PDB file of C-alpha atoms in Angstrom:
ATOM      1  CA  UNK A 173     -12.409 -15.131   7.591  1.00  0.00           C
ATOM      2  CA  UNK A 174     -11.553 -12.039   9.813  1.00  0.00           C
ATOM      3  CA  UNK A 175     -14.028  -9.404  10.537  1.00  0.00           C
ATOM      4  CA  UNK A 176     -12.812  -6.384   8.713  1.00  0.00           C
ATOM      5  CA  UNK A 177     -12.692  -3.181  10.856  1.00  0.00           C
ATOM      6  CA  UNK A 178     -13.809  -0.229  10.453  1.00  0.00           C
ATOM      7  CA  UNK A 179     -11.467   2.856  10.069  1.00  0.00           C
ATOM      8  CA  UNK A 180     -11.982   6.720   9.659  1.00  0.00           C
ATOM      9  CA  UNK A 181     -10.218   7.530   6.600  1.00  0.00           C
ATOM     10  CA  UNK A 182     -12.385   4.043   4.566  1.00  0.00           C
ATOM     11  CA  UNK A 183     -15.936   5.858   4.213  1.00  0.00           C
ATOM     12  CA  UNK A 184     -15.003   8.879   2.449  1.00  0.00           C
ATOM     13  CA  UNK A 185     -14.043   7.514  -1.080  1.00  0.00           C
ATOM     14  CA  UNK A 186     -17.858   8.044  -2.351  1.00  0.00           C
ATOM     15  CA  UNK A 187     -17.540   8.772  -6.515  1.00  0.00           C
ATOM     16  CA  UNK A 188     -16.999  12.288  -6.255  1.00  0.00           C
ATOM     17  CA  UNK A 189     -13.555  11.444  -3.931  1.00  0.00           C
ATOM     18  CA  UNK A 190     -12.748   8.350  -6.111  1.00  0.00           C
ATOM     19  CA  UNK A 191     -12.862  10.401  -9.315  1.00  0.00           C
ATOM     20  CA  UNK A 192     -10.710  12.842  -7.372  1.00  0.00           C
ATOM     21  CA  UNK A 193      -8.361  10.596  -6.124  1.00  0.00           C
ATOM     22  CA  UNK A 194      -7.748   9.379 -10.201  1.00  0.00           C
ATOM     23  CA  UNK A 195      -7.619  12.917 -11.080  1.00  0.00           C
ATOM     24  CA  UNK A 196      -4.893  14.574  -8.744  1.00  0.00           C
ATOM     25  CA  UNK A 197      -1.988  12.000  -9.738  1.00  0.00           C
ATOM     26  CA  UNK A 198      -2.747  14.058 -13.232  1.00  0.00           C
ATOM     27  CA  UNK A 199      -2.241  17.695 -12.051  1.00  0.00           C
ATOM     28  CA  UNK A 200       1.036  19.785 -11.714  1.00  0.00           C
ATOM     29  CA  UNK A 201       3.821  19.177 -12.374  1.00  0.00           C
ATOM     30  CA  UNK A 202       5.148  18.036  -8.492  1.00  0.00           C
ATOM     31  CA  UNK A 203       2.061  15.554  -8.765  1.00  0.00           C
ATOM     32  CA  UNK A 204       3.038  14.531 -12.211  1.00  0.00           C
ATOM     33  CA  UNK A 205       6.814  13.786 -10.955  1.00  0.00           C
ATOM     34  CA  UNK A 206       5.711  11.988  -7.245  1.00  0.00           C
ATOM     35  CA  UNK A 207       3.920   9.970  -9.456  1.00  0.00           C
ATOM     36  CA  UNK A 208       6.904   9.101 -11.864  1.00  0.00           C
ATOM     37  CA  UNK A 209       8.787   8.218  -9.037  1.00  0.00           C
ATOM     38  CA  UNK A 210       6.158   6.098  -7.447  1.00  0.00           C
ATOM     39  CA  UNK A 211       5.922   3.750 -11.002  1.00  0.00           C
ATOM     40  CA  UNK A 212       9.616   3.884 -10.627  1.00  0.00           C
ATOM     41  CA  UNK A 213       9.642   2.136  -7.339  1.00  0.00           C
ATOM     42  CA  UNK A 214       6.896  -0.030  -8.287  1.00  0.00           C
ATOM     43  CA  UNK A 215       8.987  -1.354 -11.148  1.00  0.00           C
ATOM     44  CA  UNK A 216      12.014  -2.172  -8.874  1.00  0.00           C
ATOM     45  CA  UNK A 217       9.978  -3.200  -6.192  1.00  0.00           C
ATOM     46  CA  UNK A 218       8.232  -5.834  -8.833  1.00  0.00           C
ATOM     47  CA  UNK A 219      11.572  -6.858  -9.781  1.00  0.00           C
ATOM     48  CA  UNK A 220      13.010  -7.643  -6.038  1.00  0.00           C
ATOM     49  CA  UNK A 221      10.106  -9.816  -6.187  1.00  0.00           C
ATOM     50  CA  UNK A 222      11.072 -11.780  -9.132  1.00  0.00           C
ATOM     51  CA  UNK A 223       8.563 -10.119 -11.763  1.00  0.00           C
ATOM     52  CA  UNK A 224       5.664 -12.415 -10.213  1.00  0.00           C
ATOM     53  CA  UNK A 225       2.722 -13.708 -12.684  1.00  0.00           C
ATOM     54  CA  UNK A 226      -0.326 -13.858 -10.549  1.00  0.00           C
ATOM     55  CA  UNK A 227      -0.299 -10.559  -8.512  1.00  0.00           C
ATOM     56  CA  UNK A 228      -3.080  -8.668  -6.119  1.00  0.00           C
ATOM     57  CA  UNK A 229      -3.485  -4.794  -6.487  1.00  0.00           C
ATOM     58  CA  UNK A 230      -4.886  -3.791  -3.286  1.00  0.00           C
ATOM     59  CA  UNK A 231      -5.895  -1.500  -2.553  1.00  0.00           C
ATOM     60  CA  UNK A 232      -5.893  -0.759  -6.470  1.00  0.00           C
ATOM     61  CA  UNK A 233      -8.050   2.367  -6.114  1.00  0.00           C
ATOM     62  CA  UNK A 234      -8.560   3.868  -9.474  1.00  0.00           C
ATOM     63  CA  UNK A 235      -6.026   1.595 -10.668  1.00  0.00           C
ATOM     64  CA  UNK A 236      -2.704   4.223 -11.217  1.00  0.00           C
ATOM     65  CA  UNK A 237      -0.561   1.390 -11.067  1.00  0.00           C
ATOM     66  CA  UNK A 238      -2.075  -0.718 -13.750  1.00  0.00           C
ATOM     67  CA  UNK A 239       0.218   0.833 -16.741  1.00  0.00           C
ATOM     68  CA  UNK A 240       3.364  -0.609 -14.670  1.00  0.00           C
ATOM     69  CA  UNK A 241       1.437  -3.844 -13.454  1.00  0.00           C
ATOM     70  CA  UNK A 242       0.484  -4.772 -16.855  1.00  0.00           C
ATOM     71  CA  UNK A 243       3.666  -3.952 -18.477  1.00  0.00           C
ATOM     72  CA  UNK A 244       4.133  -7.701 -18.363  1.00  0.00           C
ATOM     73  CA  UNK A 245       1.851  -9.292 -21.029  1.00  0.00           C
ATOM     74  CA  UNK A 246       1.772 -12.620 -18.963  1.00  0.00           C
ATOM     75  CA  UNK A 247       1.177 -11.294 -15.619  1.00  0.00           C
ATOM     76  CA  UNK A 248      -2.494 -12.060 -13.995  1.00  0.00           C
ATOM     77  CA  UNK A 249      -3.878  -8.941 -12.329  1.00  0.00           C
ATOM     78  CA  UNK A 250      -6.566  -9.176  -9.519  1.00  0.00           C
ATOM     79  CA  UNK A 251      -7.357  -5.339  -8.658  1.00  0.00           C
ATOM     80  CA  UNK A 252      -9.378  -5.079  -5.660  1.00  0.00           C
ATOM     81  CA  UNK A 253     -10.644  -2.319  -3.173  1.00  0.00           C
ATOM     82  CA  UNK A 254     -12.996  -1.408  -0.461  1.00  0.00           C
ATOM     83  CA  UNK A 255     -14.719   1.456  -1.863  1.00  0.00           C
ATOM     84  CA  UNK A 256     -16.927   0.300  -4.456  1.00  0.00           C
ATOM     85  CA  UNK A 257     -16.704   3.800  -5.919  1.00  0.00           C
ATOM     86  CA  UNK A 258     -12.982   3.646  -6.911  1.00  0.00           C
ATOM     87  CA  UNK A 259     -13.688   0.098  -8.549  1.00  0.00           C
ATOM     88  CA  UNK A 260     -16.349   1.820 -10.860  1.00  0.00           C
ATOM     89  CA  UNK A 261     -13.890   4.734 -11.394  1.00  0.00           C
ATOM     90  CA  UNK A 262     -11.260   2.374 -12.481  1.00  0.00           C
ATOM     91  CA  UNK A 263     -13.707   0.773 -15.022  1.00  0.00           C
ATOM     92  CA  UNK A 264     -14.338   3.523 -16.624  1.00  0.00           C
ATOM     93  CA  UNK A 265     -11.685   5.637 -17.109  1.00  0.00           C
ATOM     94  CA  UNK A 266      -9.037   2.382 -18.132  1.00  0.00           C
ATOM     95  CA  UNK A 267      -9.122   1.548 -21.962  1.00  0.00           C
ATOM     96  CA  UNK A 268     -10.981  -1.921 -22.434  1.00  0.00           C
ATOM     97  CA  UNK A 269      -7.981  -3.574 -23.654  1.00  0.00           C
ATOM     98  CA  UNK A 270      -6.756  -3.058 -20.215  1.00  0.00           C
ATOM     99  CA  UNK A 271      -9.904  -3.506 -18.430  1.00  0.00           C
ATOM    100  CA  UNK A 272     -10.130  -7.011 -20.197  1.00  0.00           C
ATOM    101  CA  UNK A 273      -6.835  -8.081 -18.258  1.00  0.00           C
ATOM    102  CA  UNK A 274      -8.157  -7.251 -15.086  1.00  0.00           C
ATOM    103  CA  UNK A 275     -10.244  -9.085 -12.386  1.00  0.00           C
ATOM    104  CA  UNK A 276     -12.114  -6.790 -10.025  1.00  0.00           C
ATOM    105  CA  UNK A 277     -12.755  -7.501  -6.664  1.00  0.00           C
ATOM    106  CA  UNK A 278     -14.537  -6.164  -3.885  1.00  0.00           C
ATOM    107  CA  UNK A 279     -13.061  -7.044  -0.943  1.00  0.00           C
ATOM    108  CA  UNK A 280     -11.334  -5.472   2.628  1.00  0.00           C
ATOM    109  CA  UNK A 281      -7.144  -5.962   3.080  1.00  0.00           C
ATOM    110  CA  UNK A 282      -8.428  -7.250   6.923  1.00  0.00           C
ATOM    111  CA  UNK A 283     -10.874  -9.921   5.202  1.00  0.00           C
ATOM    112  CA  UNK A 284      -9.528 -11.019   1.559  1.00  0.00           C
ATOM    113  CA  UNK A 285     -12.189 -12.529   0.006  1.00  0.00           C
ATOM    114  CA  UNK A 286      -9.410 -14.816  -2.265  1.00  0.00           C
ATOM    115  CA  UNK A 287      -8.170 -18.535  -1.168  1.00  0.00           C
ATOM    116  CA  UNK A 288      -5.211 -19.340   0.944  1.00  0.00           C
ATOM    117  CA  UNK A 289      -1.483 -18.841  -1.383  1.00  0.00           C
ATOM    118  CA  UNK A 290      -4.303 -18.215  -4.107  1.00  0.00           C
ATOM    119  CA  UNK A 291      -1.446 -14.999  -5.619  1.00  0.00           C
ATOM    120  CA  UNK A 292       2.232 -14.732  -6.442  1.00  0.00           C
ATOM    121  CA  UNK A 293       2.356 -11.336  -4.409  1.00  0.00           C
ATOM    122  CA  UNK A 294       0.533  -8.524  -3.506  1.00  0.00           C
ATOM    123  CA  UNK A 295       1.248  -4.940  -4.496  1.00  0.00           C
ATOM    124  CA  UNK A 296      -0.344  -2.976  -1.492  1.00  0.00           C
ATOM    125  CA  UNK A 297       0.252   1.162  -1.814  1.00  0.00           C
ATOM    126  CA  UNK A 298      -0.734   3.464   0.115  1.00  0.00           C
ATOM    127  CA  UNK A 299      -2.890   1.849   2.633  1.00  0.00           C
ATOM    128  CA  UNK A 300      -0.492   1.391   5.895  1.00  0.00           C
ATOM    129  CA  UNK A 301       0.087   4.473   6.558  1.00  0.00           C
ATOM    130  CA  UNK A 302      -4.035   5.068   7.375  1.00  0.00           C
ATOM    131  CA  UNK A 303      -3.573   2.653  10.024  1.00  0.00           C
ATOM    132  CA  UNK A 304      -2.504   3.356  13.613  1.00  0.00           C
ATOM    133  CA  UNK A 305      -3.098   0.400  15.580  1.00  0.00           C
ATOM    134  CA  UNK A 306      -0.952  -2.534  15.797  1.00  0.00           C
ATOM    135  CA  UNK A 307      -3.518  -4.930  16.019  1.00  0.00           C
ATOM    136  CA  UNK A 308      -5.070  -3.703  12.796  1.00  0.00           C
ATOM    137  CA  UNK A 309      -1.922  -3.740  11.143  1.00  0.00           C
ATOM    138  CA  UNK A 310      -1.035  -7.039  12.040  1.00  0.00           C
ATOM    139  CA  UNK A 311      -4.485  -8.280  11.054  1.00  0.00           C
ATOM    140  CA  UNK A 312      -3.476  -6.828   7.406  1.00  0.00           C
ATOM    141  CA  UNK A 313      -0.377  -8.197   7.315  1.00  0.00           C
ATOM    142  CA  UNK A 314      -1.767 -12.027   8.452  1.00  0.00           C
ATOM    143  CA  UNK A 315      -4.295 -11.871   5.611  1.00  0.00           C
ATOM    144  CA  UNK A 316      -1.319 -10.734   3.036  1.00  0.00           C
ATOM    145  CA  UNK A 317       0.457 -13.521   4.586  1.00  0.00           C
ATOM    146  CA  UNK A 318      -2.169 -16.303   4.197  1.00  0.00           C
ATOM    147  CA  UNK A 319      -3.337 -14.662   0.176  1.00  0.00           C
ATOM    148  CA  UNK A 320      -0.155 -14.691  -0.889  1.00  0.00           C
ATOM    149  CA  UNK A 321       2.299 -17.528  -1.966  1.00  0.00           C
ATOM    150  CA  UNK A 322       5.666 -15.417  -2.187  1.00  0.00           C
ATOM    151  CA  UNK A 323       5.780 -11.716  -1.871  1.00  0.00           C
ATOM    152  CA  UNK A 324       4.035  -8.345  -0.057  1.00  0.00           C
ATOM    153  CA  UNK A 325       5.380  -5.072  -1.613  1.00  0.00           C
ATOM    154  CA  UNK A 326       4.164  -2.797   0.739  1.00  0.00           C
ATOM    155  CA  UNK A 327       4.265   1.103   1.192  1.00  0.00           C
ATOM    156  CA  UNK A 328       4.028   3.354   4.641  1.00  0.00           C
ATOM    157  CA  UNK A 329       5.648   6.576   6.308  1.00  0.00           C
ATOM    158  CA  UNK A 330       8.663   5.717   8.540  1.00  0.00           C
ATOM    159  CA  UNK A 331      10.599   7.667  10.710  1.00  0.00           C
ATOM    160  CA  UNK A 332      14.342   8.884  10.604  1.00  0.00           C
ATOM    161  CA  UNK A 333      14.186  11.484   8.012  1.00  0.00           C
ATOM    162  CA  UNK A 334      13.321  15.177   7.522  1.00  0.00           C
ATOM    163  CA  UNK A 335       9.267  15.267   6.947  1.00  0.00           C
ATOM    164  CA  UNK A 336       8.924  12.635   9.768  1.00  0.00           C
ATOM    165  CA  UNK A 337      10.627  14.957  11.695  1.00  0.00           C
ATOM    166  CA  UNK A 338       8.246  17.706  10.245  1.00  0.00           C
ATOM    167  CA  UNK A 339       5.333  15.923  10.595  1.00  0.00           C
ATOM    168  CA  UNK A 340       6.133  15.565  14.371  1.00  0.00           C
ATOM    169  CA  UNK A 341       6.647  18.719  14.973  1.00  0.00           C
ATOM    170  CA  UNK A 342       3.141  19.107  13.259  1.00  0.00           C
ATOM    171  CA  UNK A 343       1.436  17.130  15.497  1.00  0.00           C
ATOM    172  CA  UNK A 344       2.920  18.382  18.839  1.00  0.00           C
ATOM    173  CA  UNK A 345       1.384  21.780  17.989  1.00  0.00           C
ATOM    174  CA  UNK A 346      -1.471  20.120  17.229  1.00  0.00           C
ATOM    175  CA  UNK A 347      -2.219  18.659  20.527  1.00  0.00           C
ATOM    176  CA  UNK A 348      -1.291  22.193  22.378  1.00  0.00           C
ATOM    177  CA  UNK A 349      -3.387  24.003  20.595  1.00  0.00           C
ATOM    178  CA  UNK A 350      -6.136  21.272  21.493  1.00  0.00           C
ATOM    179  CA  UNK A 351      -7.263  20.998  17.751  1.00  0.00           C
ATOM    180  CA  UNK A 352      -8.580  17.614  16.385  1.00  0.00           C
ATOM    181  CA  UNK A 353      -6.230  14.701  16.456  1.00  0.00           C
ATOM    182  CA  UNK A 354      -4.723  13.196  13.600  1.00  0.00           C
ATOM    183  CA  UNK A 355      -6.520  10.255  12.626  1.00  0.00           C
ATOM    184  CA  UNK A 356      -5.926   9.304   9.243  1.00  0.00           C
ATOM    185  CA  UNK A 357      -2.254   9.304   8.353  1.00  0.00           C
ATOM    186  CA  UNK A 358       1.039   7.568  10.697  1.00  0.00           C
ATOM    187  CA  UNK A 359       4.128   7.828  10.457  1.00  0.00           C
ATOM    188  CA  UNK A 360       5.626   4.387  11.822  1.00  0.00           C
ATOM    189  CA  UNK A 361       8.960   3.535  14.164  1.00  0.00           C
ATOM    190  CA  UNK A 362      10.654   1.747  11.133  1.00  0.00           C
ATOM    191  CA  UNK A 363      12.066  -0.865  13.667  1.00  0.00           C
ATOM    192  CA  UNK A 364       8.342  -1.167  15.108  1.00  0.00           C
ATOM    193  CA  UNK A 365       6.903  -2.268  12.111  1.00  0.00           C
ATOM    194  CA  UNK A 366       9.759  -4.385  10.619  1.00  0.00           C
ATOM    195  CA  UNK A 367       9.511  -6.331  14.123  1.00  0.00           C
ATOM    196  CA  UNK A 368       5.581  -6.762  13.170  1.00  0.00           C
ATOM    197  CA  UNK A 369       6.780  -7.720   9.677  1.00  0.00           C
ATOM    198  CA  UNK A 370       8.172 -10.641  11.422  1.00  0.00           C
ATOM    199  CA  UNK A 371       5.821 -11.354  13.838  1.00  0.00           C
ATOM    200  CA  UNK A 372       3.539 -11.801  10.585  1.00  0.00           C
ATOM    201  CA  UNK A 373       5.381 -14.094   8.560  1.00  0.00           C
ATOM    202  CA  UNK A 374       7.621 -12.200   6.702  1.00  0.00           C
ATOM    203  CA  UNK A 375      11.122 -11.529   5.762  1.00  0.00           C
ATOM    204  CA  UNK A 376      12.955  -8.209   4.274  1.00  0.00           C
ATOM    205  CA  UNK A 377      14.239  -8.576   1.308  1.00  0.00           C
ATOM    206  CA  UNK A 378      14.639  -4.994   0.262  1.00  0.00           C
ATOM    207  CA  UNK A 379      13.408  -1.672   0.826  1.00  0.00           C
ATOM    208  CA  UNK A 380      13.787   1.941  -1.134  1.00  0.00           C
ATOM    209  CA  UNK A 381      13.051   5.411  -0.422  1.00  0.00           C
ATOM    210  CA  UNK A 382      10.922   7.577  -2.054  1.00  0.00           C
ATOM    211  CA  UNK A 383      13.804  10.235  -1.530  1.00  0.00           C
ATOM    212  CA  UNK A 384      15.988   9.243   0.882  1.00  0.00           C
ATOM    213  CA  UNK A 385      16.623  10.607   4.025  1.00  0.00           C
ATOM    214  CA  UNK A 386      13.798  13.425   3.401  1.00  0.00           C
ATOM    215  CA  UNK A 387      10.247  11.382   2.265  1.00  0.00           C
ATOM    216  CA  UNK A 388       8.231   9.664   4.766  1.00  0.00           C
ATOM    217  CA  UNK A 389       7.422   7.250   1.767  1.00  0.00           C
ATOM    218  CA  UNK A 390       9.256   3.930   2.054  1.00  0.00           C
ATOM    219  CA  UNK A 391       8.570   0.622  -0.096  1.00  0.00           C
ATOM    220  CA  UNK A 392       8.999  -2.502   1.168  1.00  0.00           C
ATOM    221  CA  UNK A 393       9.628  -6.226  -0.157  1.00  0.00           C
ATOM    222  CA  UNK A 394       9.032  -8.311   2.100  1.00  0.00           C
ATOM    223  CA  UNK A 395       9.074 -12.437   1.510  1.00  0.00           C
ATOM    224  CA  UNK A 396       6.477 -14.908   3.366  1.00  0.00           C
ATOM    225  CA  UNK A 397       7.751 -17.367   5.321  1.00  0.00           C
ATOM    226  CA  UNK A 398       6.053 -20.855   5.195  1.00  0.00           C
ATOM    227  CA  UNK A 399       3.876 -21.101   8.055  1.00  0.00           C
ATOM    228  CA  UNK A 400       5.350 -24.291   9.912  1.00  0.00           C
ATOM    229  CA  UNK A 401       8.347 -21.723  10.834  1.00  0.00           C
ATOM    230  CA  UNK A 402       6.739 -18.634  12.284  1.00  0.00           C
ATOM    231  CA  UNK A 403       6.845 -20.968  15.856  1.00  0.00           C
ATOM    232  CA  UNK A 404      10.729 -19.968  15.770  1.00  0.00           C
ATOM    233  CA  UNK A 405      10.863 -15.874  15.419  1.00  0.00           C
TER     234      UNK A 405
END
């Protein structure tokens, strides 16, 4: 099992940021519509991946994606997260019909604590783009790759469109005016990381944009490949 590192952005979801967290999705209207178009995705993204029965919610947080996970009566959910705090969130503010479908785990997305191919897929949100370092990312990805049987749907912030563009801006004043460096959200090279897709295991077999050619947000479905031919990328 790999040793799970430690990031920045990973210690901060005590109860009063996990109840936050639940909360925001829930406030405003441009909340209220980011996260209608997030379920959207989800649901085509779920789809690509051939509406899988056993699937692995993580990071699962306070569990906003269970409505669209558990839209299929027969589907197996395994929600699991870090931050203890966001797993006691979640079971308490689901209704216990839901909560009854639902196995919670503790566990890091660098150190699964599930068997080898033990999933159909794994639905993993709004995690990447916390994570700078290649080596980090690629230690994600392996563990997605050994968990799951089939499928990663995975979302980051790629480059090539108008608040990447933004955002870089952002952080070039940043740096002049010497103020603290960004260490909790990246926006990746989206040939960078598809080439680390690879190097991990997988294939592409779709991708969507949150809004095209303007959000960062990208979702990805990527397909494992079995492990005899990762010797030949």
């Amino acid at each position: 099992m790999n040793q799970a590192p430690s990031l920045p952005f990973s210690d901060k979801y005590d109860h009063v940021h996990a109840q936050a967290y639940w909360t925001k999705h829930r406030q405003g209207l441009s909340r209220r519509l980011s996260d209608w178009r997030d379920q959207q995705l989800a649901r085509w993204a779920l789809r690509q991946a051939g509406d899988p029965a056993r699937v692995l919610d993580l990071p699962c947080g306070a569990g906003r994606f269970w409505p669209t996970l558990l839209a299929n009566n027969n589907r197996q959910l395994v929600a699991a997260d870090n931050s203890t705090a966001m797993l006691d969130v979640a079971s308490k503010v689901h209704p216990a019909a839901m909560l009854a479908r639902v196995q919670l785990l503790h566990t890091s997305a660098f150190a699964i604590d599930l068997p080898d191919q033990s999933v159909d897929s794994i639905f993993c949100m709004r995690l990447l783009h916390h994570i700078e370092s290649d080596a980090h990312r690629l230690t994600l990805l392996h563990e997605c790759h050994r968990v799951t049987r089939d499928s990663l749907i995975i979302s980051l912030w790629v480059d090539g469109n108008v608040k990447a563009r933004r955002r870089e801006r952002l952080e070039h004043k940043r740096a002049k005016r010497g103020t603290a460096q960004n260490a909790n959200r990246f926006v990746a090279k989206r040939e960078h990381i598809e080439q680390l897709f690879a190097q991990a295991g997988f294939e592409i077999q779709g991708s969507k944009d949150f809004l095209p050619g303007y959000a960062m947000w990208r979702v990805y479905v990527l397909r494992r490949k079995p492990t005899r031919e990762l010797g030949n990328d």
